Amino acid sequence: MKITIACVGRAGRAKHDAAQSLIDDYRSRLPWPVVIREVEDRKSGGGAIERRAREAALLLTGLPKGAVIVALDEKGKSLTSRQFAETLAAWRDGGEQDVAFLIGGADGLDKAVLARARLVLSLSAMTWPHLLARVLLLEQLYRAWSLQTGHPYHRD
């Protein structure tokens, strides 16, 4: 399975950040290829609705054809780590080759993204900084892999 994380942000902003170190660590542990694609809305003007629509177009452009889209949203479904692992395994076993996780900007994700998502997922009832959301997602992907393979990282 190939993983894409498409997120709104500023490319290169966190090169020496502690969060970036954690992102790199979890990416290196995963056996699945992980592409992180940052997009930035460089247009000014307009309110939150216009900004979300522009960001949605940027996020959706360049996703692997036929990828399962997972939108990260605070109002999304909460899954346990085991349920998340089982969901990924079901997609894999069902022949899905690409899963794309989309993380919006400060105003959240546009309705067009939410409508295209097979799963709208909440990482927490709390709001997290976008870089930490990436860390949380990558850690959960690693945990899912460990659950699927019986690796001792996740203990019941």
Tab-separated table of C-alpha atoms in Angstrom:
chain	number	residue	atom	x	y	z
A	1	MET	CA	0.000	0.000	0.000
A	2	LYS	CA	1.193	3.517	-0.789
A	3	ILE	CA	0.351	6.427	1.483
A	4	THR	CA	0.025	10.063	0.467
A	5	ILE	CA	-0.372	12.805	3.036
A	6	ALA	CA	-1.542	15.955	1.294
A	7	CYS	CA	-1.606	18.935	3.607
A	8	VAL	CA	-1.938	22.665	3.540
A	9	GLY	CA	1.235	24.305	4.786
A	10	ARG	CA	4.382	26.114	3.835
A	11	ALA	CA	6.920	23.844	2.187
A	12	GLY	CA	10.207	23.659	4.029
A	13	ARG	CA	8.960	25.544	7.067
A	14	ALA	CA	9.789	22.850	9.606
A	15	LYS	CA	13.069	21.414	8.361
A	16	HIS	CA	14.781	21.707	11.750
A	17	ASP	CA	11.701	21.450	13.906
A	18	ALA	CA	11.237	18.757	16.546
A	19	ALA	CA	7.948	17.773	14.872
A	20	GLN	CA	9.783	17.270	11.591
A	21	SER	CA	12.210	14.949	13.344
A	22	LEU	CA	9.296	12.820	14.563
A	23	ILE	CA	7.709	12.877	11.096
A	24	ASP	CA	10.958	11.639	9.573
A	25	ASP	CA	11.337	8.961	12.258
A	26	TYR	CA	7.883	7.438	11.766
A	27	ARG	CA	8.179	7.632	7.967
A	28	SER	CA	11.443	5.707	8.129
A	29	ARG	CA	9.856	2.970	10.264
A	30	LEU	CA	6.969	2.329	7.904
A	31	PRO	CA	7.370	-0.349	5.238
A	32	TRP	CA	4.826	1.481	3.077
A	33	PRO	CA	6.027	4.301	0.843
A	34	VAL	CA	4.828	7.618	2.270
A	35	VAL	CA	4.733	10.806	0.220
A	36	ILE	CA	4.059	14.055	2.044
A	37	ARG	CA	2.850	16.719	-0.333
A	38	GLU	CA	2.456	20.238	1.034
A	39	VAL	CA	0.366	22.739	-0.838
A	40	GLU	CA	0.180	26.433	-0.185
A	41	ASP	CA	-2.555	28.845	-1.228
A	42	ARG	CA	-0.547	31.817	-2.393
A	43	LYS	CA	-3.568	33.878	-3.395
A	44	SER	CA	-4.682	36.571	-1.024
A	45	GLY	CA	-8.148	37.838	-0.442
A	46	GLY	CA	-11.467	36.260	0.129
A	47	GLY	CA	-12.814	34.784	3.295
A	48	ALA	CA	-12.624	31.332	4.789
A	49	ILE	CA	-15.037	29.812	2.263
A	50	GLU	CA	-12.988	30.986	-0.712
A	51	ARG	CA	-9.731	29.968	0.942
A	52	ARG	CA	-11.044	26.453	1.701
A	53	ALA	CA	-12.208	26.061	-1.904
A	54	ARG	CA	-8.788	27.088	-3.256
A	55	GLU	CA	-7.032	24.759	-0.804
A	56	ALA	CA	-9.378	21.894	-1.760
A	57	ALA	CA	-8.420	22.228	-5.411
A	58	LEU	CA	-4.730	22.178	-4.471
A	59	LEU	CA	-5.129	19.171	-2.147
A	60	LEU	CA	-7.098	17.093	-4.651
A	61	THR	CA	-4.772	17.819	-7.568
A	62	GLY	CA	-2.004	15.281	-7.901
A	63	LEU	CA	-3.493	12.518	-5.756
A	64	PRO	CA	-2.895	9.016	-7.080
A	65	LYS	CA	-5.695	7.971	-9.432
A	66	GLY	CA	-8.292	5.927	-7.576
A	67	ALA	CA	-6.775	6.567	-4.149
A	68	VAL	CA	-8.956	6.066	-1.104
A	69	ILE	CA	-9.373	9.564	0.300
A	70	VAL	CA	-9.369	10.054	4.061
A	71	ALA	CA	-10.184	13.571	5.218
A	72	LEU	CA	-8.902	14.545	8.653
A	73	ASP	CA	-11.530	16.646	10.371
A	74	GLU	CA	-12.371	17.323	14.006
A	75	LYS	CA	-16.002	16.320	13.334
A	76	GLY	CA	-14.975	13.036	11.734
A	77	LYS	CA	-15.316	9.500	12.996
A	78	SER	CA	-13.209	8.484	15.984
A	79	LEU	CA	-11.536	5.107	15.658
A	80	THR	CA	-9.444	3.145	18.108
A	81	SER	CA	-5.959	2.241	16.919
A	82	ARG	CA	-7.144	-1.321	16.342
A	83	GLN	CA	-10.172	-0.151	14.303
A	84	PHE	CA	-7.884	2.080	12.234
A	85	ALA	CA	-5.537	-0.867	11.585
A	86	GLU	CA	-8.486	-3.064	10.610
A	87	THR	CA	-9.829	-0.389	8.240
A	88	LEU	CA	-6.467	-0.077	6.492
A	89	ALA	CA	-6.146	-3.875	6.308
A	90	ALA	CA	-9.640	-4.181	4.794
A	91	TRP	CA	-8.771	-1.635	2.121
A	92	ARG	CA	-5.480	-3.399	1.390
A	93	ASP	CA	-7.132	-6.814	1.274
A	94	GLY	CA	-9.853	-5.372	-0.958
A	95	GLY	CA	-7.221	-4.412	-3.524
A	96	GLU	CA	-6.755	-0.743	-2.714
A	97	GLN	CA	-3.213	0.312	-3.504
A	98	ASP	CA	-3.223	3.991	-2.585
A	99	VAL	CA	-4.597	5.821	0.448
A	100	ALA	CA	-4.468	9.611	0.596
A	101	PHE	CA	-4.896	11.471	3.878
A	102	LEU	CA	-5.866	15.128	3.500
A	103	ILE	CA	-5.149	17.738	6.167
A	104	GLY	CA	-6.671	21.165	5.619
A	105	GLY	CA	-5.513	24.597	6.561
A	106	ALA	CA	-6.472	26.782	9.496
A	107	ASP	CA	-10.064	27.001	8.250
A	108	GLY	CA	-10.450	23.244	7.847
A	109	LEU	CA	-11.417	21.275	4.752
A	110	ASP	CA	-13.854	22.321	2.074
A	111	LYS	CA	-17.145	20.430	1.666
A	112	ALA	CA	-15.918	19.168	-1.722
A	113	VAL	CA	-13.075	17.291	-0.006
A	114	LEU	CA	-15.356	15.910	2.699
A	115	ALA	CA	-17.815	14.721	0.041
A	116	ARG	CA	-15.092	12.823	-1.866
A	117	ALA	CA	-13.677	11.166	1.241
A	118	ARG	CA	-14.387	7.510	1.871
A	119	LEU	CA	-13.650	8.211	5.525
A	120	VAL	CA	-13.766	11.462	7.466
A	121	LEU	CA	-11.486	10.774	10.411
A	122	SER	CA	-10.908	12.633	13.662
A	123	LEU	CA	-7.551	12.125	15.353
A	124	SER	CA	-8.919	13.675	18.530
A	125	ALA	CA	-11.732	15.814	19.852
A	126	MET	CA	-9.019	18.404	20.455
A	127	THR	CA	-7.516	20.635	17.795
A	128	TRP	CA	-3.832	19.990	17.087
A	129	PRO	CA	-1.233	22.092	15.280
A	130	HIS	CA	-0.935	20.832	11.715
A	131	LEU	CA	2.613	19.526	12.115
A	132	LEU	CA	1.601	17.555	15.189
A	133	ALA	CA	-1.424	16.177	13.319
A	134	ARG	CA	1.048	14.773	10.792
A	135	VAL	CA	3.062	13.207	13.614
A	136	LEU	CA	-0.082	11.695	15.155
A	137	LEU	CA	-1.190	10.317	11.792
A	138	LEU	CA	2.209	8.796	11.002
A	139	GLU	CA	2.442	7.275	14.468
A	140	GLN	CA	-0.991	5.709	14.006
A	141	LEU	CA	0.018	4.374	10.590
A	142	TYR	CA	3.065	2.771	12.181
A	143	ARG	CA	0.913	1.410	15.005
A	144	ALA	CA	-1.552	0.016	12.435
A	145	TRP	CA	1.288	-1.757	10.648
A	146	SER	CA	2.516	-3.162	13.976
A	147	LEU	CA	-0.968	-4.453	14.795
A	148	GLN	CA	-1.316	-6.035	11.352
A	149	THR	CA	2.025	-7.811	11.589
A	150	GLY	CA	2.088	-8.736	15.280
A	151	HIS	CA	5.049	-6.428	15.913
A	152	PRO	CA	5.424	-5.738	19.656
A	153	TYR	CA	5.174	-1.926	19.265
A	154	HIS	CA	1.470	-2.105	20.172
A	155	ARG	CA	0.679	-4.037	23.320
A	156	ASP	CA	-2.844	-4.868	24.469
